[in-house]
């Protein structure tokens, strides 16, 4: 195996934290190994003034990074799995899924302690139609605005009074040690997160056997099983992070998996949910089954309207 590896990563503070976390882990596994970062700007990083739902396309935050892997400018890439499309380019594979951080979303505000505590017509920032739909289902009076930029930029807009509250992924807040006067994680059973939220995925060339052996010690079986179920659900809906789709899987015990899935109208007027429990060996089938149930109960019509606009 080569004594030097290159990690391809986005340049945001959170992406760099994640890449350096993997870098440190690899260098501790093999003290003779050195690892460097190749910072790459993706299309999603460049387009900051348009809501994600209107940008369209999949792989907004990974395509350019995958190109670096394929032309061997990098050996591996560290992604937030929720950003990774369901179908990877030929020759690439998710070689490792490390232990997951919190999967939940988090409510942040300078003045208010919860979604219910917000005043009528309060201004809430989020970049996600999934979050928007679930917020409006609970509080149809809220005024939702697009909130783009890296996690520091988003939190800065809250601190300067642009919003009464914002919703961010708990994992990013925890990883960077960020703070706001009021921070409330939203229970995943009630406010469903994005598929794969809180989990990292290490992508690499499928023929790099030596790297697979090294990555094996970073793999977390329970996280992989849950992520497989959530991503299978998303794939069956042909979904991505630009549509109001949510999923959350958890292990009931060593052999039983529970999955919840959600598809919603962006305005929160209709929230469809389904759930299924099954053996962990059938994680992908469980994801497909939950998706099929939702499609048969109205999700097909919701998604058809959204995809026709993209």
PDB file of C-alpha atoms in Angstrom:
ATOM      1  CA  UNK A   1       0.000   0.000   0.000  1.00  0.00           C
ATOM      2  CA  UNK A   2       1.144   3.532  -0.719  1.00  0.00           C
ATOM      3  CA  UNK A   3       2.650   5.408   2.226  1.00  0.00           C
ATOM      4  CA  UNK A   4       0.802   8.610   1.335  1.00  0.00           C
ATOM      5  CA  UNK A   5      -2.935   9.013   0.780  1.00  0.00           C
ATOM      6  CA  UNK A   6      -4.918  12.000  -0.444  1.00  0.00           C
ATOM      7  CA  UNK A   7      -8.435  12.780   0.830  1.00  0.00           C
ATOM      8  CA  UNK A   8     -10.711  14.824  -1.450  1.00  0.00           C
ATOM      9  CA  UNK A   9     -13.022  17.146   0.481  1.00  0.00           C
ATOM     10  CA  UNK A  10     -15.080  20.291   0.262  1.00  0.00           C
ATOM     11  CA  UNK A  11     -13.579  23.378   1.882  1.00  0.00           C
ATOM     12  CA  UNK A  12     -16.201  24.324   4.466  1.00  0.00           C
ATOM     13  CA  UNK A  13     -15.198  24.208   8.124  1.00  0.00           C
ATOM     14  CA  UNK A  14     -17.493  21.237   8.721  1.00  0.00           C
ATOM     15  CA  UNK A  15     -16.208  19.331   5.678  1.00  0.00           C
ATOM     16  CA  UNK A  16     -12.630  19.989   6.772  1.00  0.00           C
ATOM     17  CA  UNK A  17     -13.418  18.813  10.304  1.00  0.00           C
ATOM     18  CA  UNK A  18     -14.816  15.582   8.860  1.00  0.00           C
ATOM     19  CA  UNK A  19     -11.859  15.061   6.503  1.00  0.00           C
ATOM     20  CA  UNK A  20      -9.325  15.779   9.253  1.00  0.00           C
ATOM     21  CA  UNK A  21     -11.178  13.417  11.582  1.00  0.00           C
ATOM     22  CA  UNK A  22     -10.691  10.610   9.054  1.00  0.00           C
ATOM     23  CA  UNK A  23      -7.100  11.731   8.351  1.00  0.00           C
ATOM     24  CA  UNK A  24      -6.204  11.507  12.042  1.00  0.00           C
ATOM     25  CA  UNK A  25      -7.907   8.133  12.362  1.00  0.00           C
ATOM     26  CA  UNK A  26      -6.006   6.700   9.385  1.00  0.00           C
ATOM     27  CA  UNK A  27      -2.649   8.014  10.597  1.00  0.00           C
ATOM     28  CA  UNK A  28      -3.272   6.472  14.009  1.00  0.00           C
ATOM     29  CA  UNK A  29      -4.113   3.124  12.410  1.00  0.00           C
ATOM     30  CA  UNK A  30      -0.826   3.100  10.490  1.00  0.00           C
ATOM     31  CA  UNK A  31       1.921   5.255  11.994  1.00  0.00           C
ATOM     32  CA  UNK A  32       3.979   4.983   8.789  1.00  0.00           C
ATOM     33  CA  UNK A  33       1.160   6.523   6.747  1.00  0.00           C
ATOM     34  CA  UNK A  34       0.820  10.209   5.890  1.00  0.00           C
ATOM     35  CA  UNK A  35      -2.438  11.748   4.682  1.00  0.00           C
ATOM     36  CA  UNK A  36      -3.080  15.100   3.013  1.00  0.00           C
ATOM     37  CA  UNK A  37      -6.214  16.919   1.851  1.00  0.00           C
ATOM     38  CA  UNK A  38      -7.201  18.007  -1.652  1.00  0.00           C
ATOM     39  CA  UNK A  39      -9.802  20.755  -1.199  1.00  0.00           C
ATOM     40  CA  UNK A  40     -12.305  20.884  -4.051  1.00  0.00           C
ATOM     41  CA  UNK A  41     -15.098  23.376  -4.724  1.00  0.00           C
ATOM     42  CA  UNK A  42     -18.322  21.704  -5.851  1.00  0.00           C
ATOM     43  CA  UNK A  43     -21.256  23.106  -7.798  1.00  0.00           C
ATOM     44  CA  UNK A  44     -23.292  23.242  -4.596  1.00  0.00           C
ATOM     45  CA  UNK A  45     -20.597  25.396  -2.991  1.00  0.00           C
ATOM     46  CA  UNK A  46     -20.502  27.816  -5.921  1.00  0.00           C
ATOM     47  CA  UNK A  47     -24.281  28.370  -6.161  1.00  0.00           C
ATOM     48  CA  UNK A  48     -25.158  30.049  -2.864  1.00  0.00           C
ATOM     49  CA  UNK A  49     -27.939  32.471  -3.861  1.00  0.00           C
ATOM     50  CA  UNK A  50     -30.511  29.875  -4.995  1.00  0.00           C
ATOM     51  CA  UNK A  51     -32.544  27.502  -2.761  1.00  0.00           C
ATOM     52  CA  UNK A  52     -31.386  23.899  -3.092  1.00  0.00           C
ATOM     53  CA  UNK A  53     -34.823  22.825  -4.296  1.00  0.00           C
ATOM     54  CA  UNK A  54     -34.481  25.175  -7.278  1.00  0.00           C
ATOM     55  CA  UNK A  55     -30.887  24.320  -8.171  1.00  0.00           C
ATOM     56  CA  UNK A  56     -31.950  20.840  -9.301  1.00  0.00           C
ATOM     57  CA  UNK A  57     -29.846  17.813 -10.085  1.00  0.00           C
ATOM     58  CA  UNK A  58     -28.190  15.248  -7.853  1.00  0.00           C
ATOM     59  CA  UNK A  59     -24.676  15.156  -6.553  1.00  0.00           C
ATOM     60  CA  UNK A  60     -24.461  18.920  -6.066  1.00  0.00           C
ATOM     61  CA  UNK A  61     -21.851  18.481  -3.346  1.00  0.00           C
ATOM     62  CA  UNK A  62     -19.990  15.409  -4.599  1.00  0.00           C
ATOM     63  CA  UNK A  63     -19.678  15.315  -8.427  1.00  0.00           C
ATOM     64  CA  UNK A  64     -16.394  17.235  -8.671  1.00  0.00           C
ATOM     65  CA  UNK A  65     -14.984  15.241  -5.759  1.00  0.00           C
ATOM     66  CA  UNK A  66     -15.868  11.960  -7.460  1.00  0.00           C
ATOM     67  CA  UNK A  67     -14.116  13.176 -10.602  1.00  0.00           C
ATOM     68  CA  UNK A  68     -10.966  13.681  -8.513  1.00  0.00           C
ATOM     69  CA  UNK A  69     -11.194  10.064  -7.357  1.00  0.00           C
ATOM     70  CA  UNK A  70     -11.732   8.717 -10.849  1.00  0.00           C
ATOM     71  CA  UNK A  71      -8.757  10.567 -12.328  1.00  0.00           C
ATOM     72  CA  UNK A  72      -6.676   9.611  -9.259  1.00  0.00           C
ATOM     73  CA  UNK A  73      -6.035  13.091  -7.909  1.00  0.00           C
ATOM     74  CA  UNK A  74      -7.297  11.602  -4.626  1.00  0.00           C
ATOM     75  CA  UNK A  75      -7.447   8.151  -3.050  1.00  0.00           C
ATOM     76  CA  UNK A  76     -10.566   8.599  -0.956  1.00  0.00           C
ATOM     77  CA  UNK A  77     -13.266  11.155  -0.244  1.00  0.00           C
ATOM     78  CA  UNK A  78     -15.089  11.961   2.977  1.00  0.00           C
ATOM     79  CA  UNK A  79     -18.749  12.905   2.505  1.00  0.00           C
ATOM     80  CA  UNK A  80     -21.814  13.578   4.584  1.00  0.00           C
ATOM     81  CA  UNK A  81     -23.779  10.566   3.359  1.00  0.00           C
ATOM     82  CA  UNK A  82     -26.962  12.596   2.989  1.00  0.00           C
ATOM     83  CA  UNK A  83     -25.230  14.477   0.143  1.00  0.00           C
ATOM     84  CA  UNK A  84     -24.230  11.316  -1.756  1.00  0.00           C
ATOM     85  CA  UNK A  85     -26.516  10.208  -4.637  1.00  0.00           C
ATOM     86  CA  UNK A  86     -27.952   6.711  -4.471  1.00  0.00           C
ATOM     87  CA  UNK A  87     -26.112   5.551  -7.599  1.00  0.00           C
ATOM     88  CA  UNK A  88     -22.335   5.990  -7.576  1.00  0.00           C
ATOM     89  CA  UNK A  89     -20.262   6.343 -10.751  1.00  0.00           C
ATOM     90  CA  UNK A  90     -18.816   3.138 -12.181  1.00  0.00           C
ATOM     91  CA  UNK A  91     -15.624   2.257 -10.376  1.00  0.00           C
ATOM     92  CA  UNK A  92     -16.489   3.947  -7.072  1.00  0.00           C
ATOM     93  CA  UNK A  93     -17.867   2.465  -3.856  1.00  0.00           C
ATOM     94  CA  UNK A  94     -18.699   3.492  -0.300  1.00  0.00           C
ATOM     95  CA  UNK A  95     -15.758   1.710   1.244  1.00  0.00           C
ATOM     96  CA  UNK A  96     -16.526   2.619   4.832  1.00  0.00           C
ATOM     97  CA  UNK A  97     -19.301   4.021   7.018  1.00  0.00           C
ATOM     98  CA  UNK A  98     -17.877   5.091  10.412  1.00  0.00           C
ATOM     99  CA  UNK A  99     -19.956   5.408  13.609  1.00  0.00           C
ATOM    100  CA  UNK A 100     -22.795   7.904  13.264  1.00  0.00           C
ATOM    101  CA  UNK A 101     -23.164  11.212  15.076  1.00  0.00           C
ATOM    102  CA  UNK A 102     -26.659  12.351  16.128  1.00  0.00           C
ATOM    103  CA  UNK A 103     -29.111  11.977  13.244  1.00  0.00           C
ATOM    104  CA  UNK A 104     -31.537  14.640  14.472  1.00  0.00           C
ATOM    105  CA  UNK A 105     -32.254  18.186  13.383  1.00  0.00           C
ATOM    106  CA  UNK A 106     -31.794  20.974  15.910  1.00  0.00           C
ATOM    107  CA  UNK A 107     -33.899  24.083  16.608  1.00  0.00           C
ATOM    108  CA  UNK A 108     -31.746  27.160  17.299  1.00  0.00           C
ATOM    109  CA  UNK A 109     -32.925  30.596  18.413  1.00  0.00           C
ATOM    110  CA  UNK A 110     -31.636  33.666  20.185  1.00  0.00           C
ATOM    111  CA  UNK A 111     -34.910  34.274  22.067  1.00  0.00           C
ATOM    112  CA  UNK A 112     -37.291  31.333  21.786  1.00  0.00           C
ATOM    113  CA  UNK A 113     -37.029  27.945  23.443  1.00  0.00           C
ATOM    114  CA  UNK A 114     -38.963  25.770  20.983  1.00  0.00           C
ATOM    115  CA  UNK A 115     -40.962  25.694  17.740  1.00  0.00           C
ATOM    116  CA  UNK A 116     -44.131  26.051  19.804  1.00  0.00           C
ATOM    117  CA  UNK A 117     -42.714  29.090  21.621  1.00  0.00           C
ATOM    118  CA  UNK A 118     -42.198  31.085  18.398  1.00  0.00           C
ATOM    119  CA  UNK A 119     -44.566  34.047  17.963  1.00  0.00           C
ATOM    120  CA  UNK A 120     -47.214  34.035  15.253  1.00  0.00           C
ATOM    121  CA  UNK A 121     -45.646  34.612  11.835  1.00  0.00           C
ATOM    122  CA  UNK A 122     -42.102  34.082  13.095  1.00  0.00           C
ATOM    123  CA  UNK A 123     -39.307  33.986  10.502  1.00  0.00           C
ATOM    124  CA  UNK A 124     -37.507  30.619  10.299  1.00  0.00           C
ATOM    125  CA  UNK A 125     -34.524  29.807   8.080  1.00  0.00           C
ATOM    126  CA  UNK A 126     -33.829  26.442   6.474  1.00  0.00           C
ATOM    127  CA  UNK A 127     -32.374  25.228   3.191  1.00  0.00           C
ATOM    128  CA  UNK A 128     -34.482  22.062   3.205  1.00  0.00           C
ATOM    129  CA  UNK A 129     -37.979  21.399   1.838  1.00  0.00           C
ATOM    130  CA  UNK A 130     -38.091  18.402   4.193  1.00  0.00           C
ATOM    131  CA  UNK A 131     -37.637  20.654   7.204  1.00  0.00           C
ATOM    132  CA  UNK A 132     -39.951  23.301   5.763  1.00  0.00           C
ATOM    133  CA  UNK A 133     -42.786  20.806   5.275  1.00  0.00           C
ATOM    134  CA  UNK A 134     -42.538  19.434   8.805  1.00  0.00           C
ATOM    135  CA  UNK A 135     -42.315  22.928  10.318  1.00  0.00           C
ATOM    136  CA  UNK A 136     -45.392  24.142   8.438  1.00  0.00           C
ATOM    137  CA  UNK A 137     -47.332  20.998   9.346  1.00  0.00           C
ATOM    138  CA  UNK A 138     -46.848  21.965  13.000  1.00  0.00           C
ATOM    139  CA  UNK A 139     -47.003  25.751  12.570  1.00  0.00           C
ATOM    140  CA  UNK A 140     -48.701  26.849   9.298  1.00  0.00           C
ATOM    141  CA  UNK A 141     -48.303  30.494  10.351  1.00  0.00           C
ATOM    142  CA  UNK A 142     -44.507  30.460  10.183  1.00  0.00           C
ATOM    143  CA  UNK A 143     -42.653  32.393   7.486  1.00  0.00           C
ATOM    144  CA  UNK A 144     -39.995  30.100   6.029  1.00  0.00           C
ATOM    145  CA  UNK A 145     -37.055  31.518   4.077  1.00  0.00           C
ATOM    146  CA  UNK A 146     -34.180  29.795   2.304  1.00  0.00           C
ATOM    147  CA  UNK A 147     -31.007  29.668   4.381  1.00  0.00           C
ATOM    148  CA  UNK A 148     -27.915  28.756   2.341  1.00  0.00           C
ATOM    149  CA  UNK A 149     -24.210  28.858   3.128  1.00  0.00           C
ATOM    150  CA  UNK A 150     -21.961  26.857   5.395  1.00  0.00           C
ATOM    151  CA  UNK A 151     -22.965  26.164   8.976  1.00  0.00           C
ATOM    152  CA  UNK A 152     -21.051  29.177  10.356  1.00  0.00           C
ATOM    153  CA  UNK A 153     -22.743  31.514   7.851  1.00  0.00           C
ATOM    154  CA  UNK A 154     -26.167  30.174   8.767  1.00  0.00           C
ATOM    155  CA  UNK A 155     -25.571  30.536  12.480  1.00  0.00           C
ATOM    156  CA  UNK A 156     -24.188  34.032  11.907  1.00  0.00           C
ATOM    157  CA  UNK A 157     -27.441  35.068  10.234  1.00  0.00           C
ATOM    158  CA  UNK A 158     -29.317  33.925  13.334  1.00  0.00           C
ATOM    159  CA  UNK A 159     -26.996  35.889  15.632  1.00  0.00           C
ATOM    160  CA  UNK A 160     -27.448  39.084  13.572  1.00  0.00           C
ATOM    161  CA  UNK A 161     -31.230  38.869  13.799  1.00  0.00           C
ATOM    162  CA  UNK A 162     -32.098  37.801  10.255  1.00  0.00           C
ATOM    163  CA  UNK A 163     -34.242  34.964  11.606  1.00  0.00           C
ATOM    164  CA  UNK A 164     -36.229  34.210  14.740  1.00  0.00           C
ATOM    165  CA  UNK A 165     -34.991  30.628  14.518  1.00  0.00           C
ATOM    166  CA  UNK A 166     -33.120  28.295  12.199  1.00  0.00           C
ATOM    167  CA  UNK A 167     -32.964  24.515  11.824  1.00  0.00           C
ATOM    168  CA  UNK A 168     -29.592  22.797  11.407  1.00  0.00           C
ATOM    169  CA  UNK A 169     -28.343  19.225  11.610  1.00  0.00           C
ATOM    170  CA  UNK A 170     -27.356  18.384  15.181  1.00  0.00           C
ATOM    171  CA  UNK A 171     -24.301  16.473  13.952  1.00  0.00           C
ATOM    172  CA  UNK A 172     -22.666  19.532  12.421  1.00  0.00           C
ATOM    173  CA  UNK A 173     -23.316  21.609  15.535  1.00  0.00           C
ATOM    174  CA  UNK A 174     -21.789  18.908  17.744  1.00  0.00           C
ATOM    175  CA  UNK A 175     -18.753  18.383  15.522  1.00  0.00           C
ATOM    176  CA  UNK A 176     -17.895  22.086  15.443  1.00  0.00           C
ATOM    177  CA  UNK A 177     -18.911  22.855  19.035  1.00  0.00           C
ATOM    178  CA  UNK A 178     -21.284  25.652  17.979  1.00  0.00           C
ATOM    179  CA  UNK A 179     -23.622  27.399  20.383  1.00  0.00           C
ATOM    180  CA  UNK A 180     -26.799  29.477  20.458  1.00  0.00           C
ATOM    181  CA  UNK A 181     -28.798  30.672  23.502  1.00  0.00           C
ATOM    182  CA  UNK A 182     -31.552  28.155  22.728  1.00  0.00           C
ATOM    183  CA  UNK A 183     -30.654  24.806  21.134  1.00  0.00           C
ATOM    184  CA  UNK A 184     -33.194  21.981  21.102  1.00  0.00           C
ATOM    185  CA  UNK A 185     -32.606  18.697  19.237  1.00  0.00           C
ATOM    186  CA  UNK A 186     -35.848  17.610  17.559  1.00  0.00           C
ATOM    187  CA  UNK A 187     -36.766  14.001  18.289  1.00  0.00           C
ATOM    188  CA  UNK A 188     -36.245  11.904  15.150  1.00  0.00           C
ATOM    189  CA  UNK A 189     -39.517  10.007  15.605  1.00  0.00           C
ATOM    190  CA  UNK A 190     -41.418  13.303  15.523  1.00  0.00           C
ATOM    191  CA  UNK A 191     -39.300  15.437  13.161  1.00  0.00           C
ATOM    192  CA  UNK A 192     -37.787  12.988  10.689  1.00  0.00           C
ATOM    193  CA  UNK A 193     -34.240  13.728   9.459  1.00  0.00           C
ATOM    194  CA  UNK A 194     -32.779  13.304   5.992  1.00  0.00           C
ATOM    195  CA  UNK A 195     -31.714   9.805   4.952  1.00  0.00           C
ATOM    196  CA  UNK A 196     -28.173   9.290   6.184  1.00  0.00           C
ATOM    197  CA  UNK A 197     -28.084  12.469   8.268  1.00  0.00           C
ATOM    198  CA  UNK A 198     -25.278  12.457  10.832  1.00  0.00           C
ATOM    199  CA  UNK A 199     -23.372   9.675   9.075  1.00  0.00           C
ATOM    200  CA  UNK A 200     -20.148   9.935   7.091  1.00  0.00           C
ATOM    201  CA  UNK A 201     -19.334   7.920   3.999  1.00  0.00           C
ATOM    202  CA  UNK A 202     -15.816   7.247   2.755  1.00  0.00           C
ATOM    203  CA  UNK A 203     -15.845   6.815  -1.012  1.00  0.00           C
ATOM    204  CA  UNK A 204     -12.970   5.265  -2.950  1.00  0.00           C
ATOM    205  CA  UNK A 205     -12.078   3.253  -6.042  1.00  0.00           C
ATOM    206  CA  UNK A 206     -13.537  -0.243  -5.861  1.00  0.00           C
ATOM    207  CA  UNK A 207     -10.258  -1.863  -6.939  1.00  0.00           C
ATOM    208  CA  UNK A 208      -8.195  -0.417  -4.066  1.00  0.00           C
ATOM    209  CA  UNK A 209      -8.030  -3.567  -1.931  1.00  0.00           C
ATOM    210  CA  UNK A 210      -5.264  -2.342   0.380  1.00  0.00           C
ATOM    211  CA  UNK A 211      -7.299   0.744   1.266  1.00  0.00           C
ATOM    212  CA  UNK A 212     -10.369  -1.407   1.982  1.00  0.00           C
ATOM    213  CA  UNK A 213      -8.357  -3.418   4.495  1.00  0.00           C
ATOM    214  CA  UNK A 214      -7.302  -0.221   6.266  1.00  0.00           C
ATOM    215  CA  UNK A 215     -10.829   1.231   6.225  1.00  0.00           C
ATOM    216  CA  UNK A 216     -12.350  -1.959   7.637  1.00  0.00           C
ATOM    217  CA  UNK A 217     -11.353  -1.009  11.181  1.00  0.00           C
ATOM    218  CA  UNK A 218     -13.333   2.259  10.833  1.00  0.00           C
ATOM    219  CA  UNK A 219     -16.509   0.544   9.645  1.00  0.00           C
ATOM    220  CA  UNK A 220     -19.489   0.563  12.041  1.00  0.00           C
ATOM    221  CA  UNK A 221     -21.887  -2.280  11.315  1.00  0.00           C
ATOM    222  CA  UNK A 222     -25.021  -0.840  12.973  1.00  0.00           C
ATOM    223  CA  UNK A 223     -24.555   2.513  11.209  1.00  0.00           C
ATOM    224  CA  UNK A 224     -24.057   0.786   7.841  1.00  0.00           C
ATOM    225  CA  UNK A 225     -27.259  -1.244   8.274  1.00  0.00           C
ATOM    226  CA  UNK A 226     -29.333   1.828   9.168  1.00  0.00           C
ATOM    227  CA  UNK A 227     -27.839   3.884   6.351  1.00  0.00           C
ATOM    228  CA  UNK A 228     -28.470   1.049   3.869  1.00  0.00           C
ATOM    229  CA  UNK A 229     -32.162   0.990   4.829  1.00  0.00           C
ATOM    230  CA  UNK A 230     -32.519   4.774   4.608  1.00  0.00           C
ATOM    231  CA  UNK A 231     -30.680   5.033   1.285  1.00  0.00           C
ATOM    232  CA  UNK A 232     -32.649   2.128  -0.173  1.00  0.00           C
ATOM    233  CA  UNK A 233     -35.848   3.959   0.790  1.00  0.00           C
ATOM    234  CA  UNK A 234     -34.601   7.123  -0.887  1.00  0.00           C
ATOM    235  CA  UNK A 235     -33.478   5.252  -4.008  1.00  0.00           C
ATOM    236  CA  UNK A 236     -36.892   3.633  -4.395  1.00  0.00           C
ATOM    237  CA  UNK A 237     -38.411   7.135  -4.427  1.00  0.00           C
ATOM    238  CA  UNK A 238     -35.732   8.428  -6.838  1.00  0.00           C
ATOM    239  CA  UNK A 239     -35.142  11.075  -4.193  1.00  0.00           C
ATOM    240  CA  UNK A 240     -32.420  13.466  -3.150  1.00  0.00           C
ATOM    241  CA  UNK A 241     -31.838  16.260  -0.677  1.00  0.00           C
ATOM    242  CA  UNK A 242     -33.883  18.714  -2.790  1.00  0.00           C
ATOM    243  CA  UNK A 243     -37.270  17.077  -2.139  1.00  0.00           C
ATOM    244  CA  UNK A 244     -39.373  16.689   1.046  1.00  0.00           C
ATOM    245  CA  UNK A 245     -38.398  13.100   1.828  1.00  0.00           C
ATOM    246  CA  UNK A 246     -37.238  11.912   5.262  1.00  0.00           C
ATOM    247  CA  UNK A 247     -36.137   8.608   6.738  1.00  0.00           C
ATOM    248  CA  UNK A 248     -34.848   7.312  10.032  1.00  0.00           C
ATOM    249  CA  UNK A 249     -33.741   3.779  10.864  1.00  0.00           C
ATOM    250  CA  UNK A 250     -32.652   2.364  14.179  1.00  0.00           C
ATOM    251  CA  UNK A 251     -31.785  -1.040  15.543  1.00  0.00           C
ATOM    252  CA  UNK A 252     -34.313  -2.528  17.941  1.00  0.00           C
ATOM    253  CA  UNK A 253     -31.746  -5.193  18.851  1.00  0.00           C
ATOM    254  CA  UNK A 254     -28.843  -6.955  17.144  1.00  0.00           C
ATOM    255  CA  UNK A 255     -31.106  -8.535  14.518  1.00  0.00           C
ATOM    256  CA  UNK A 256     -34.140  -6.245  14.211  1.00  0.00           C
ATOM    257  CA  UNK A 257     -34.345  -2.948  12.326  1.00  0.00           C
ATOM    258  CA  UNK A 258     -37.090  -0.314  12.504  1.00  0.00           C
ATOM    259  CA  UNK A 259     -37.493   2.221   9.693  1.00  0.00           C
ATOM    260  CA  UNK A 260     -39.776   5.249   9.384  1.00  0.00           C
ATOM    261  CA  UNK A 261     -40.214   7.087   6.108  1.00  0.00           C
ATOM    262  CA  UNK A 262     -41.942  10.334   5.156  1.00  0.00           C
ATOM    263  CA  UNK A 263     -42.983  12.155   1.984  1.00  0.00           C
ATOM    264  CA  UNK A 264     -44.679  15.542   2.259  1.00  0.00           C
ATOM    265  CA  UNK A 265     -46.154  18.410   0.337  1.00  0.00           C
ATOM    266  CA  UNK A 266     -43.649  21.289   0.610  1.00  0.00           C
ATOM    267  CA  UNK A 267     -46.267  23.497   2.307  1.00  0.00           C
ATOM    268  CA  UNK A 268     -46.900  20.873   4.991  1.00  0.00           C
ATOM    269  CA  UNK A 269     -50.544  20.441   3.961  1.00  0.00           C
ATOM    270  CA  UNK A 270     -50.072  16.678   3.572  1.00  0.00           C
ATOM    271  CA  UNK A 271     -47.588  14.543   5.488  1.00  0.00           C
ATOM    272  CA  UNK A 272     -47.433  10.858   4.549  1.00  0.00           C
ATOM    273  CA  UNK A 273     -45.671   8.408   6.871  1.00  0.00           C
ATOM    274  CA  UNK A 274     -45.004   4.686   6.817  1.00  0.00           C
ATOM    275  CA  UNK A 275     -42.946   2.328   8.959  1.00  0.00           C
ATOM    276  CA  UNK A 276     -41.711  -1.233   8.950  1.00  0.00           C
ATOM    277  CA  UNK A 277     -39.722  -3.568  11.175  1.00  0.00           C
ATOM    278  CA  UNK A 278     -37.661  -6.497   9.921  1.00  0.00           C
ATOM    279  CA  UNK A 279     -34.406  -8.419  10.108  1.00  0.00           C
ATOM    280  CA  UNK A 280     -31.202  -6.400   9.744  1.00  0.00           C
ATOM    281  CA  UNK A 281     -30.142  -8.673   6.866  1.00  0.00           C
ATOM    282  CA  UNK A 282     -33.121  -7.304   4.939  1.00  0.00           C
ATOM    283  CA  UNK A 283     -32.286  -3.619   5.482  1.00  0.00           C
ATOM    284  CA  UNK A 284     -32.478  -2.688   1.804  1.00  0.00           C
ATOM    285  CA  UNK A 285     -35.726  -4.621   1.298  1.00  0.00           C
ATOM    286  CA  UNK A 286     -37.234  -2.833   4.312  1.00  0.00           C
ATOM    287  CA  UNK A 287     -36.363   0.515   2.748  1.00  0.00           C
ATOM    288  CA  UNK A 288     -37.974  -0.491  -0.534  1.00  0.00           C
ATOM    289  CA  UNK A 289     -41.094  -1.763   1.254  1.00  0.00           C
ATOM    290  CA  UNK A 290     -41.611   1.509   3.158  1.00  0.00           C
ATOM    291  CA  UNK A 291     -41.146   3.466  -0.074  1.00  0.00           C
ATOM    292  CA  UNK A 292     -43.647   1.269  -1.916  1.00  0.00           C
ATOM    293  CA  UNK A 293     -46.254   1.773   0.795  1.00  0.00           C
ATOM    294  CA  UNK A 294     -45.868   5.541   0.593  1.00  0.00           C
ATOM    295  CA  UNK A 295     -45.976   5.554  -3.216  1.00  0.00           C
ATOM    296  CA  UNK A 296     -49.196   3.549  -3.137  1.00  0.00           C
ATOM    297  CA  UNK A 297     -50.733   5.948  -0.597  1.00  0.00           C
ATOM    298  CA  UNK A 298     -50.190   9.241  -2.381  1.00  0.00           C
ATOM    299  CA  UNK A 299     -46.449   9.913  -2.451  1.00  0.00           C
ATOM    300  CA  UNK A 300     -46.263   9.146  -6.174  1.00  0.00           C
ATOM    301  CA  UNK A 301     -48.494  12.119  -6.954  1.00  0.00           C
ATOM    302  CA  UNK A 302     -46.560  14.465  -4.650  1.00  0.00           C
ATOM    303  CA  UNK A 303     -43.192  13.490  -6.099  1.00  0.00           C
ATOM    304  CA  UNK A 304     -44.402  13.564  -9.706  1.00  0.00           C
ATOM    305  CA  UNK A 305     -45.419  17.206  -9.261  1.00  0.00           C
ATOM    306  CA  UNK A 306     -42.080  18.098  -7.700  1.00  0.00           C
ATOM    307  CA  UNK A 307     -39.952  16.260 -10.263  1.00  0.00           C
ATOM    308  CA  UNK A 308     -41.873  17.839 -13.148  1.00  0.00           C
ATOM    309  CA  UNK A 309     -40.870  21.279 -11.823  1.00  0.00           C
ATOM    310  CA  UNK A 310     -37.171  20.442 -11.440  1.00  0.00           C
TER     311      UNK A 310
END
